[in-house]
Amino acid sequence: MLSVNHAEISWYSVLSQTDYRVPKVWRDWLFDAGSLTQRLLDASGGELSVNVIKQQLQVPSLSERNALGLPDRQQAMIREVLLCGGGQPWVYARSVMPLTTLSGRLRKLRQLDNQPLGALLFKDPTMTREPVEVACINSDNNQLPCRLINGESSIWGRRSVFRLDQKPLLVAEFFLPTFKIDSL
């Protein structure tokens, strides 16, 4: 089962680009203000694919609801994907899209299929992004699908609230052990 419980992940705001809590090797990737999709596409030599794990209506975690300002028991469209470079799963991403965001011209976000969300976000002239929050997951607090983790290392992730037409959506991205930062 690929159910993920994000309620226990401890997210924290980044103090600066040199935040000592984040290992130096990860800062460039976690704090990058550009499109992670584009950066992964470049790093993979154009061999980036999006594999949808699931996309369904469900109630977001408390942390996700707080980030988006959603009331308790409010459902949202939750999309979980793997971004794979050269056939290897590099990033697990979880997007939370309130139903109020998925209306009007943004209704197209309901039908992304294997298209990368990041490519659409960064092409949209109305897009704004709130500050990045980061988290570290290890074998003690692992909340990712178990088949993605081998328990050998810590996994760093980031999340941001994006706004399109001033409508919010939350994107969290976790760099998997198969993403070898030192070989890029």
Short mmCIF file of N, CA and C in Angstrom, two decimals:
data_model
loop_
_atom_site.label_atom_id
_atom_site.label_comp_id
_atom_site.label_asym_id
_atom_site.label_seq_id
_atom_site.Cartn_x
_atom_site.Cartn_y
_atom_site.Cartn_z
N MET A 1 0.84 -1.18 0.00
CA MET A 1 0.00 0.00 0.00
C MET A 1 0.88 1.24 0.00
N LEU A 2 0.50 2.25 -0.76
CA LEU A 2 1.31 3.44 -0.89
C LEU A 2 0.75 4.62 -0.11
N SER A 3 -0.01 4.36 0.90
CA SER A 3 -0.57 5.42 1.72
C SER A 3 0.54 6.17 2.45
N VAL A 4 0.42 7.46 2.47
CA VAL A 4 1.43 8.29 3.12
C VAL A 4 0.75 9.16 4.17
N ASN A 5 1.30 9.17 5.36
CA ASN A 5 0.78 10.00 6.43
C ASN A 5 1.76 11.13 6.67
N HIS A 6 1.42 12.32 6.21
CA HIS A 6 2.34 13.45 6.33
C HIS A 6 2.15 14.24 7.62
N ALA A 7 1.25 13.82 8.48
CA ALA A 7 0.94 14.58 9.68
C ALA A 7 2.14 14.70 10.61
N GLU A 8 3.05 13.74 10.60
CA GLU A 8 4.14 13.74 11.56
C GLU A 8 5.44 14.34 11.02
N ILE A 9 5.48 14.77 9.80
CA ILE A 9 6.69 15.40 9.26
C ILE A 9 6.83 16.78 9.88
N SER A 10 8.01 17.06 10.40
CA SER A 10 8.26 18.37 11.00
C SER A 10 8.91 19.29 9.98
N TRP A 11 8.14 20.24 9.51
CA TRP A 11 8.63 21.22 8.54
C TRP A 11 9.10 22.45 9.30
N TYR A 12 10.15 23.07 8.80
CA TYR A 12 10.57 24.33 9.42
C TYR A 12 11.01 25.32 8.35
N SER A 13 10.81 26.59 8.68
CA SER A 13 11.19 27.66 7.77
C SER A 13 12.69 27.78 7.71
N VAL A 14 13.17 28.13 6.56
CA VAL A 14 14.60 28.31 6.33
C VAL A 14 14.99 29.70 6.83
N LEU A 15 16.05 29.76 7.63
CA LEU A 15 16.51 31.04 8.16
C LEU A 15 17.22 31.87 7.11
N SER A 16 18.04 31.21 6.30
CA SER A 16 18.79 31.89 5.24
C SER A 16 19.33 30.84 4.28
N GLN A 17 19.95 31.29 3.21
CA GLN A 17 20.55 30.36 2.24
C GLN A 17 21.69 29.56 2.85
N THR A 18 22.18 29.99 4.00
CA THR A 18 23.27 29.27 4.67
C THR A 18 22.79 28.63 5.98
N ASP A 19 21.50 28.33 6.07
CA ASP A 19 20.93 27.73 7.28
C ASP A 19 21.76 26.51 7.69
N TYR A 20 22.38 26.58 8.84
CA TYR A 20 23.29 25.53 9.31
C TYR A 20 22.60 24.19 9.56
N ARG A 21 21.27 24.19 9.71
CA ARG A 21 20.54 22.94 9.95
C ARG A 21 20.48 22.06 8.71
N VAL A 22 20.69 22.65 7.55
CA VAL A 22 20.64 21.93 6.29
C VAL A 22 22.08 21.68 5.82
N PRO A 23 22.44 20.42 5.53
CA PRO A 23 23.79 20.14 5.05
C PRO A 23 24.12 20.97 3.80
N LYS A 24 25.33 21.45 3.74
CA LYS A 24 25.75 22.34 2.66
C LYS A 24 25.49 21.72 1.28
N VAL A 25 25.71 20.41 1.15
CA VAL A 25 25.53 19.75 -0.13
C VAL A 25 24.08 19.82 -0.64
N TRP A 26 23.11 19.96 0.26
CA TRP A 26 21.70 20.00 -0.12
C TRP A 26 21.15 21.41 -0.32
N ARG A 27 21.83 22.41 0.19
CA ARG A 27 21.27 23.77 0.16
C ARG A 27 20.93 24.25 -1.23
N ASP A 28 21.80 24.01 -2.19
CA ASP A 28 21.57 24.50 -3.55
C ASP A 28 20.29 23.92 -4.14
N TRP A 29 20.02 22.64 -3.87
CA TRP A 29 18.81 22.00 -4.41
C TRP A 29 17.57 22.39 -3.62
N LEU A 30 17.67 22.45 -2.30
CA LEU A 30 16.50 22.75 -1.47
C LEU A 30 16.07 24.21 -1.56
N PHE A 31 17.02 25.11 -1.71
CA PHE A 31 16.70 26.53 -1.68
C PHE A 31 16.56 27.16 -3.06
N ASP A 32 16.70 26.37 -4.11
CA ASP A 32 16.60 26.88 -5.48
C ASP A 32 15.20 27.44 -5.72
N ALA A 33 15.12 28.67 -6.19
CA ALA A 33 13.83 29.32 -6.41
C ALA A 33 13.25 29.01 -7.78
N GLY A 34 14.01 28.35 -8.63
CA GLY A 34 13.53 28.03 -9.96
C GLY A 34 12.74 26.73 -9.99
N SER A 35 12.50 26.26 -11.19
CA SER A 35 11.72 25.03 -11.41
C SER A 35 12.59 23.81 -11.16
N LEU A 36 12.20 22.99 -10.18
CA LEU A 36 12.91 21.74 -9.93
C LEU A 36 12.76 20.82 -11.14
N THR A 37 11.60 20.83 -11.78
CA THR A 37 11.38 20.02 -12.97
C THR A 37 12.42 20.34 -14.03
N GLN A 38 12.64 21.62 -14.30
CA GLN A 38 13.61 22.01 -15.32
C GLN A 38 15.02 21.61 -14.91
N ARG A 39 15.33 21.78 -13.66
CA ARG A 39 16.67 21.44 -13.18
C ARG A 39 16.91 19.92 -13.28
N LEU A 40 15.91 19.12 -12.95
CA LEU A 40 16.04 17.67 -13.08
C LEU A 40 16.11 17.25 -14.55
N LEU A 41 15.36 17.93 -15.39
CA LEU A 41 15.40 17.67 -16.82
C LEU A 41 16.81 17.91 -17.36
N ASP A 42 17.41 19.02 -16.94
CA ASP A 42 18.79 19.33 -17.34
C ASP A 42 19.77 18.29 -16.80
N ALA A 43 19.62 17.92 -15.54
CA ALA A 43 20.53 16.97 -14.89
C ALA A 43 20.44 15.57 -15.50
N SER A 44 19.27 15.24 -16.05
CA SER A 44 19.06 13.90 -16.62
C SER A 44 19.36 13.85 -18.11
N GLY A 45 19.84 14.94 -18.65
CA GLY A 45 20.09 14.98 -20.09
C GLY A 45 18.82 14.85 -20.90
N GLY A 46 17.72 15.34 -20.36
CA GLY A 46 16.43 15.29 -21.05
C GLY A 46 15.64 14.02 -20.82
N GLU A 47 16.16 13.13 -19.99
CA GLU A 47 15.49 11.85 -19.72
C GLU A 47 14.74 11.90 -18.39
N LEU A 48 13.77 12.80 -18.28
CA LEU A 48 12.97 12.92 -17.07
C LEU A 48 11.56 12.43 -17.36
N SER A 49 11.04 11.57 -16.49
CA SER A 49 9.67 11.10 -16.64
C SER A 49 8.92 11.30 -15.33
N VAL A 50 7.61 11.40 -15.45
CA VAL A 50 6.73 11.55 -14.30
C VAL A 50 5.86 10.30 -14.21
N ASN A 51 5.98 9.59 -13.10
CA ASN A 51 5.16 8.40 -12.87
C ASN A 51 4.18 8.70 -11.75
N VAL A 52 2.90 8.67 -12.08
CA VAL A 52 1.86 8.97 -11.09
C VAL A 52 1.66 7.76 -10.18
N ILE A 53 1.83 7.98 -8.88
CA ILE A 53 1.56 6.93 -7.89
C ILE A 53 0.06 6.90 -7.62
N LYS A 54 -0.49 8.07 -7.34
CA LYS A 54 -1.94 8.17 -7.16
C LYS A 54 -2.36 9.62 -7.27
N GLN A 55 -3.62 9.80 -7.61
CA GLN A 55 -4.26 11.11 -7.62
C GLN A 55 -5.70 10.90 -7.24
N GLN A 56 -6.08 11.49 -6.10
CA GLN A 56 -7.44 11.27 -5.61
C GLN A 56 -7.84 12.36 -4.63
N LEU A 57 -9.14 12.42 -4.40
CA LEU A 57 -9.66 13.32 -3.38
C LEU A 57 -9.45 12.69 -2.02
N GLN A 58 -8.90 13.45 -1.10
CA GLN A 58 -8.78 13.00 0.28
C GLN A 58 -8.55 14.21 1.18
N VAL A 59 -8.63 13.98 2.47
CA VAL A 59 -8.40 15.06 3.43
C VAL A 59 -6.89 15.18 3.65
N PRO A 60 -6.33 16.37 3.41
CA PRO A 60 -4.90 16.57 3.66
C PRO A 60 -4.56 16.45 5.14
N SER A 61 -3.28 16.29 5.43
CA SER A 61 -2.84 16.25 6.82
C SER A 61 -3.08 17.60 7.48
N LEU A 62 -2.99 17.63 8.80
CA LEU A 62 -3.16 18.87 9.54
C LEU A 62 -2.14 19.92 9.09
N SER A 63 -0.90 19.51 8.94
CA SER A 63 0.15 20.43 8.50
C SER A 63 -0.16 21.00 7.12
N GLU A 64 -0.64 20.16 6.22
CA GLU A 64 -0.98 20.63 4.88
C GLU A 64 -2.19 21.56 4.91
N ARG A 65 -3.19 21.23 5.72
CA ARG A 65 -4.37 22.10 5.84
C ARG A 65 -3.97 23.46 6.41
N ASN A 66 -3.09 23.45 7.42
CA ASN A 66 -2.63 24.71 7.99
C ASN A 66 -1.88 25.56 6.97
N ALA A 67 -1.02 24.92 6.19
CA ALA A 67 -0.25 25.66 5.18
C ALA A 67 -1.16 26.30 4.14
N LEU A 68 -2.26 25.62 3.82
CA LEU A 68 -3.19 26.11 2.80
C LEU A 68 -4.37 26.89 3.36
N GLY A 69 -4.51 26.93 4.68
CA GLY A 69 -5.64 27.62 5.29
C GLY A 69 -6.96 26.90 5.07
N LEU A 70 -6.92 25.56 5.02
CA LEU A 70 -8.14 24.78 4.81
C LEU A 70 -8.76 24.37 6.14
N PRO A 71 -10.09 24.30 6.19
CA PRO A 71 -10.74 23.83 7.41
C PRO A 71 -10.59 22.32 7.58
N ASP A 72 -10.85 21.83 8.80
CA ASP A 72 -10.82 20.40 9.08
C ASP A 72 -11.78 19.67 8.15
N ARG A 73 -11.42 18.46 7.80
CA ARG A 73 -12.24 17.56 6.98
C ARG A 73 -12.49 18.08 5.56
N GLN A 74 -11.82 19.14 5.16
CA GLN A 74 -11.96 19.66 3.79
C GLN A 74 -11.12 18.81 2.84
N GLN A 75 -11.76 18.21 1.87
CA GLN A 75 -11.02 17.40 0.91
C GLN A 75 -10.29 18.27 -0.10
N ALA A 76 -9.25 17.69 -0.68
CA ALA A 76 -8.48 18.34 -1.74
C ALA A 76 -8.02 17.26 -2.70
N MET A 77 -7.62 17.66 -3.88
CA MET A 77 -7.03 16.72 -4.82
C MET A 77 -5.57 16.53 -4.41
N ILE A 78 -5.20 15.30 -4.11
CA ILE A 78 -3.82 15.01 -3.71
C ILE A 78 -3.20 14.14 -4.79
N ARG A 79 -2.07 14.59 -5.28
CA ARG A 79 -1.36 13.91 -6.36
C ARG A 79 0.03 13.53 -5.87
N GLU A 80 0.37 12.27 -5.98
CA GLU A 80 1.68 11.78 -5.59
C GLU A 80 2.36 11.21 -6.83
N VAL A 81 3.59 11.67 -7.09
CA VAL A 81 4.32 11.22 -8.27
C VAL A 81 5.77 10.94 -7.95
N LEU A 82 6.41 10.20 -8.84
CA LEU A 82 7.86 10.03 -8.82
C LEU A 82 8.41 10.74 -10.05
N LEU A 83 9.42 11.57 -9.82
CA LEU A 83 10.15 12.18 -10.93
C LEU A 83 11.39 11.32 -11.12
N CYS A 84 11.50 10.71 -12.30
CA CYS A 84 12.57 9.76 -12.57
C CYS A 84 13.53 10.32 -13.60
N GLY A 85 14.80 10.29 -13.26
CA GLY A 85 15.85 10.73 -14.18
C GLY A 85 16.61 9.51 -14.68
N GLY A 86 16.67 9.35 -15.99
CA GLY A 86 17.35 8.20 -16.56
C GLY A 86 16.79 6.88 -16.07
N GLY A 87 15.49 6.85 -15.79
CA GLY A 87 14.84 5.61 -15.33
C GLY A 87 14.92 5.37 -13.83
N GLN A 88 15.65 6.21 -13.10
CA GLN A 88 15.78 6.05 -11.65
C GLN A 88 14.86 7.02 -10.91
N PRO A 89 14.15 6.57 -9.87
CA PRO A 89 13.32 7.51 -9.10
C PRO A 89 14.20 8.47 -8.31
N TRP A 90 14.13 9.74 -8.65
CA TRP A 90 14.97 10.76 -8.01
C TRP A 90 14.21 11.54 -6.95
N VAL A 91 12.94 11.88 -7.24
CA VAL A 91 12.17 12.75 -6.35
C VAL A 91 10.76 12.20 -6.19
N TYR A 92 10.31 12.14 -4.94
CA TYR A 92 8.91 11.85 -4.64
C TYR A 92 8.25 13.20 -4.39
N ALA A 93 7.17 13.48 -5.10
CA ALA A 93 6.47 14.76 -4.93
C ALA A 93 5.02 14.52 -4.57
N ARG A 94 4.53 15.36 -3.68
CA ARG A 94 3.13 15.30 -3.23
C ARG A 94 2.57 16.71 -3.38
N SER A 95 1.51 16.83 -4.16
CA SER A 95 0.85 18.11 -4.39
C SER A 95 -0.54 18.06 -3.78
N VAL A 96 -0.92 19.13 -3.08
CA VAL A 96 -2.24 19.24 -2.48
C VAL A 96 -2.92 20.44 -3.11
N MET A 97 -4.02 20.17 -3.84
CA MET A 97 -4.72 21.21 -4.58
C MET A 97 -6.15 21.33 -4.06
N PRO A 98 -6.45 22.41 -3.32
CA PRO A 98 -7.82 22.61 -2.84
C PRO A 98 -8.81 22.64 -4.01
N LEU A 99 -10.00 22.16 -3.77
CA LEU A 99 -11.01 22.12 -4.83
C LEU A 99 -11.33 23.52 -5.34
N THR A 100 -11.24 24.53 -4.48
CA THR A 100 -11.49 25.91 -4.92
C THR A 100 -10.41 26.39 -5.89
N THR A 101 -9.23 25.80 -5.80
CA THR A 101 -8.15 26.14 -6.74
C THR A 101 -8.42 25.52 -8.10
N LEU A 102 -9.06 24.35 -8.11
CA LEU A 102 -9.27 23.58 -9.34
C LEU A 102 -10.52 24.01 -10.09
N SER A 103 -10.75 25.30 -10.18
CA SER A 103 -11.92 25.82 -10.88
C SER A 103 -11.49 26.81 -11.95
N GLY A 104 -12.41 27.15 -12.82
CA GLY A 104 -12.10 28.09 -13.89
C GLY A 104 -10.98 27.56 -14.78
N ARG A 105 -10.07 28.43 -15.16
CA ARG A 105 -8.99 28.02 -16.07
C ARG A 105 -8.04 27.02 -15.43
N LEU A 106 -8.04 26.93 -14.09
CA LEU A 106 -7.15 26.00 -13.40
C LEU A 106 -7.74 24.59 -13.28
N ARG A 107 -8.93 24.40 -13.84
CA ARG A 107 -9.56 23.08 -13.88
C ARG A 107 -8.63 22.08 -14.57
N LYS A 108 -7.78 22.57 -15.47
CA LYS A 108 -6.85 21.70 -16.22
C LYS A 108 -5.89 20.95 -15.29
N LEU A 109 -5.68 21.45 -14.07
CA LEU A 109 -4.79 20.78 -13.12
C LEU A 109 -5.34 19.43 -12.66
N ARG A 110 -6.63 19.19 -12.88
CA ARG A 110 -7.24 17.91 -12.51
C ARG A 110 -6.78 16.79 -13.45
N GLN A 111 -6.32 17.16 -14.64
CA GLN A 111 -6.01 16.18 -15.68
C GLN A 111 -4.54 16.26 -16.10
N LEU A 112 -3.64 16.30 -15.17
CA LEU A 112 -2.21 16.42 -15.50
C LEU A 112 -1.63 15.13 -16.08
N ASP A 113 -2.17 14.01 -15.69
CA ASP A 113 -1.64 12.70 -16.09
C ASP A 113 -0.13 12.67 -15.80
N ASN A 114 0.69 12.37 -16.80
CA ASN A 114 2.14 12.28 -16.58
C ASN A 114 2.88 13.57 -16.91
N GLN A 115 2.16 14.68 -16.96
CA GLN A 115 2.80 15.98 -17.17
C GLN A 115 3.35 16.47 -15.84
N PRO A 116 4.52 17.09 -15.85
CA PRO A 116 5.06 17.64 -14.59
C PRO A 116 4.31 18.91 -14.20
N LEU A 117 3.86 18.96 -12.96
CA LEU A 117 3.17 20.15 -12.45
C LEU A 117 4.08 21.36 -12.48
N GLY A 118 5.37 21.16 -12.15
CA GLY A 118 6.31 22.28 -12.12
C GLY A 118 6.41 23.03 -13.43
N ALA A 119 6.34 22.31 -14.53
CA ALA A 119 6.43 22.95 -15.84
C ALA A 119 5.26 23.93 -16.03
N LEU A 120 4.07 23.55 -15.57
CA LEU A 120 2.91 24.44 -15.68
C LEU A 120 3.01 25.62 -14.72
N LEU A 121 3.46 25.35 -13.49
CA LEU A 121 3.55 26.41 -12.49
C LEU A 121 4.47 27.54 -12.95
N PHE A 122 5.65 27.17 -13.42
CA PHE A 122 6.65 28.19 -13.74
C PHE A 122 6.41 28.89 -15.07
N LYS A 123 5.46 28.39 -15.88
CA LYS A 123 5.08 29.07 -17.12
C LYS A 123 3.92 30.03 -16.90
N ASP A 124 3.25 29.91 -15.76
CA ASP A 124 2.06 30.71 -15.50
C ASP A 124 2.46 32.10 -15.03
N PRO A 125 2.05 33.15 -15.74
CA PRO A 125 2.45 34.52 -15.36
C PRO A 125 1.86 35.00 -14.03
N THR A 126 0.82 34.32 -13.53
CA THR A 126 0.22 34.74 -12.26
C THR A 126 0.85 34.04 -11.06
N MET A 127 1.81 33.12 -11.30
CA MET A 127 2.37 32.30 -10.23
C MET A 127 3.19 33.12 -9.26
N THR A 128 2.90 32.91 -7.97
CA THR A 128 3.74 33.42 -6.89
C THR A 128 4.05 32.24 -5.98
N ARG A 129 5.14 32.39 -5.23
CA ARG A 129 5.57 31.29 -4.37
C ARG A 129 5.89 31.84 -2.99
N GLU A 130 5.37 31.16 -1.98
CA GLU A 130 5.66 31.54 -0.60
C GLU A 130 7.01 30.92 -0.19
N PRO A 131 7.57 31.34 0.92
CA PRO A 131 8.88 30.83 1.33
C PRO A 131 8.91 29.30 1.47
N VAL A 132 10.08 28.76 1.19
CA VAL A 132 10.31 27.32 1.27
C VAL A 132 10.43 26.88 2.73
N GLU A 133 9.85 25.72 3.01
CA GLU A 133 10.06 25.04 4.29
C GLU A 133 10.80 23.75 3.98
N VAL A 134 11.62 23.27 4.92
CA VAL A 134 12.37 22.04 4.70
C VAL A 134 12.09 21.03 5.81
N ALA A 135 12.39 19.76 5.50
CA ALA A 135 12.23 18.69 6.47
C ALA A 135 13.26 17.62 6.14
N CYS A 136 13.60 16.86 7.18
CA CYS A 136 14.50 15.72 7.01
C CYS A 136 13.79 14.49 7.56
N ILE A 137 13.77 13.47 6.75
CA ILE A 137 13.13 12.21 7.14
C ILE A 137 14.22 11.16 7.24
N ASN A 138 14.17 10.37 8.31
CA ASN A 138 15.10 9.25 8.44
C ASN A 138 14.29 8.00 8.77
N SER A 139 14.94 6.92 9.07
CA SER A 139 14.22 5.66 9.31
C SER A 139 13.30 5.74 10.53
N ASP A 140 13.56 6.67 11.45
CA ASP A 140 12.71 6.80 12.64
C ASP A 140 11.39 7.53 12.36
N ASN A 141 11.40 8.46 11.41
CA ASN A 141 10.18 9.23 11.14
C ASN A 141 9.79 9.17 9.66
N ASN A 142 10.13 8.08 9.00
CA ASN A 142 9.86 7.91 7.57
C ASN A 142 8.35 7.89 7.31
N GLN A 143 7.89 8.82 6.50
CA GLN A 143 6.48 8.90 6.16
C GLN A 143 6.26 8.70 4.66
N LEU A 144 7.30 8.33 3.93
CA LEU A 144 7.17 8.12 2.50
C LEU A 144 6.78 6.67 2.23
N PRO A 145 6.28 6.40 1.01
CA PRO A 145 5.96 5.01 0.69
C PRO A 145 7.17 4.11 0.94
N CYS A 146 6.96 3.01 1.66
CA CYS A 146 8.07 2.18 2.12
C CYS A 146 8.93 1.63 1.00
N ARG A 147 8.38 1.41 -0.18
CA ARG A 147 9.18 0.86 -1.25
C ARG A 147 10.19 1.87 -1.81
N LEU A 148 10.07 3.13 -1.43
CA LEU A 148 10.98 4.16 -1.93
C LEU A 148 12.20 4.33 -1.05
N ILE A 149 12.15 3.80 0.14
CA ILE A 149 13.20 4.06 1.13
C ILE A 149 13.90 2.77 1.50
N ASN A 150 15.21 2.82 1.56
CA ASN A 150 15.94 1.64 1.99
C ASN A 150 16.47 1.79 3.41
N GLY A 151 16.15 2.87 4.08
CA GLY A 151 16.50 3.06 5.47
C GLY A 151 17.95 3.40 5.75
N GLU A 152 18.75 3.57 4.71
CA GLU A 152 20.18 3.79 4.92
C GLU A 152 20.55 5.24 5.18
N SER A 153 19.70 6.16 4.81
CA SER A 153 20.11 7.56 4.92
C SER A 153 18.94 8.48 5.21
N SER A 154 19.29 9.70 5.49
CA SER A 154 18.28 10.74 5.69
C SER A 154 17.83 11.25 4.34
N ILE A 155 16.57 11.63 4.27
CA ILE A 155 16.00 12.15 3.04
C ILE A 155 15.55 13.58 3.29
N TRP A 156 16.06 14.49 2.48
CA TRP A 156 15.71 15.90 2.61
C TRP A 156 14.58 16.24 1.66
N GLY A 157 13.70 17.11 2.13
CA GLY A 157 12.59 17.55 1.31
C GLY A 157 12.31 19.02 1.54
N ARG A 158 11.52 19.55 0.65
CA ARG A 158 11.10 20.95 0.76
C ARG A 158 9.65 21.04 0.34
N ARG A 159 9.01 22.11 0.78
CA ARG A 159 7.65 22.36 0.33
C ARG A 159 7.42 23.85 0.25
N SER A 160 6.49 24.22 -0.61
CA SER A 160 6.11 25.62 -0.79
C SER A 160 4.64 25.69 -1.16
N VAL A 161 4.01 26.77 -0.75
CA VAL A 161 2.68 27.09 -1.24
C VAL A 161 2.87 27.97 -2.47
N PHE A 162 2.30 27.54 -3.57
CA PHE A 162 2.27 28.32 -4.80
C PHE A 162 0.88 28.91 -4.94
N ARG A 163 0.79 30.01 -5.65
CA ARG A 163 -0.51 30.61 -5.93
C ARG A 163 -0.60 30.89 -7.42
N LEU A 164 -1.70 30.44 -8.01
CA LEU A 164 -2.03 30.73 -9.40
C LEU A 164 -3.34 31.50 -9.37
N ASP A 165 -3.38 32.65 -9.99
CA ASP A 165 -4.58 33.51 -9.88
C ASP A 165 -4.94 33.72 -8.41
N GLN A 166 -3.95 33.77 -7.55
CA GLN A 166 -4.07 33.95 -6.10
C GLN A 166 -4.73 32.74 -5.41
N LYS A 167 -4.87 31.62 -6.11
CA LYS A 167 -5.43 30.40 -5.54
C LYS A 167 -4.28 29.48 -5.12
N PRO A 168 -4.33 28.94 -3.88
CA PRO A 168 -3.18 28.18 -3.37
C PRO A 168 -3.14 26.71 -3.76
N LEU A 169 -1.93 26.20 -3.83
CA LEU A 169 -1.67 24.77 -3.88
C LEU A 169 -0.32 24.52 -3.24
N LEU A 170 -0.18 23.36 -2.63
CA LEU A 170 1.03 23.03 -1.88
C LEU A 170 1.79 21.93 -2.61
N VAL A 171 3.09 22.13 -2.77
CA VAL A 171 3.94 21.14 -3.41
C VAL A 171 5.08 20.77 -2.46
N ALA A 172 5.19 19.47 -2.16
CA ALA A 172 6.30 18.95 -1.35
C ALA A 172 7.12 18.02 -2.22
N GLU A 173 8.45 18.13 -2.12
CA GLU A 173 9.36 17.33 -2.93
C GLU A 173 10.44 16.74 -2.04
N PHE A 174 10.65 15.42 -2.17
CA PHE A 174 11.66 14.72 -1.36
C PHE A 174 12.67 14.06 -2.28
N PHE A 175 13.94 14.30 -2.01
CA PHE A 175 15.03 13.73 -2.81
C PHE A 175 15.32 12.32 -2.29
N LEU A 176 15.12 11.34 -3.14
CA LEU A 176 15.24 9.93 -2.78
C LEU A 176 16.71 9.48 -2.78
N PRO A 177 17.02 8.37 -2.10
CA PRO A 177 18.40 7.89 -2.04
C PRO A 177 19.02 7.62 -3.41
N THR A 178 18.20 7.33 -4.42
CA THR A 178 18.73 7.08 -5.77
C THR A 178 19.16 8.36 -6.48
N PHE A 179 18.85 9.50 -5.88
CA PHE A 179 19.30 10.79 -6.43
C PHE A 179 20.67 11.07 -5.85
N LYS A 180 21.67 10.90 -6.65
CA LYS A 180 23.07 11.06 -6.20
C LYS A 180 23.55 12.45 -6.55
N ILE A 181 23.45 13.34 -5.60
CA ILE A 181 23.77 14.74 -5.80
C ILE A 181 25.24 14.94 -6.21
N ASP A 182 26.12 14.12 -5.72
CA ASP A 182 27.54 14.30 -6.01
C ASP A 182 27.92 13.86 -7.42
N SER A 183 27.00 13.18 -8.13
CA SER A 183 27.33 12.77 -9.49
C SER A 183 26.73 13.71 -10.53
N LEU A 184 26.04 14.76 -10.07
CA LEU A 184 25.43 15.71 -11.01
C LEU A 184 26.30 16.93 -11.19
#
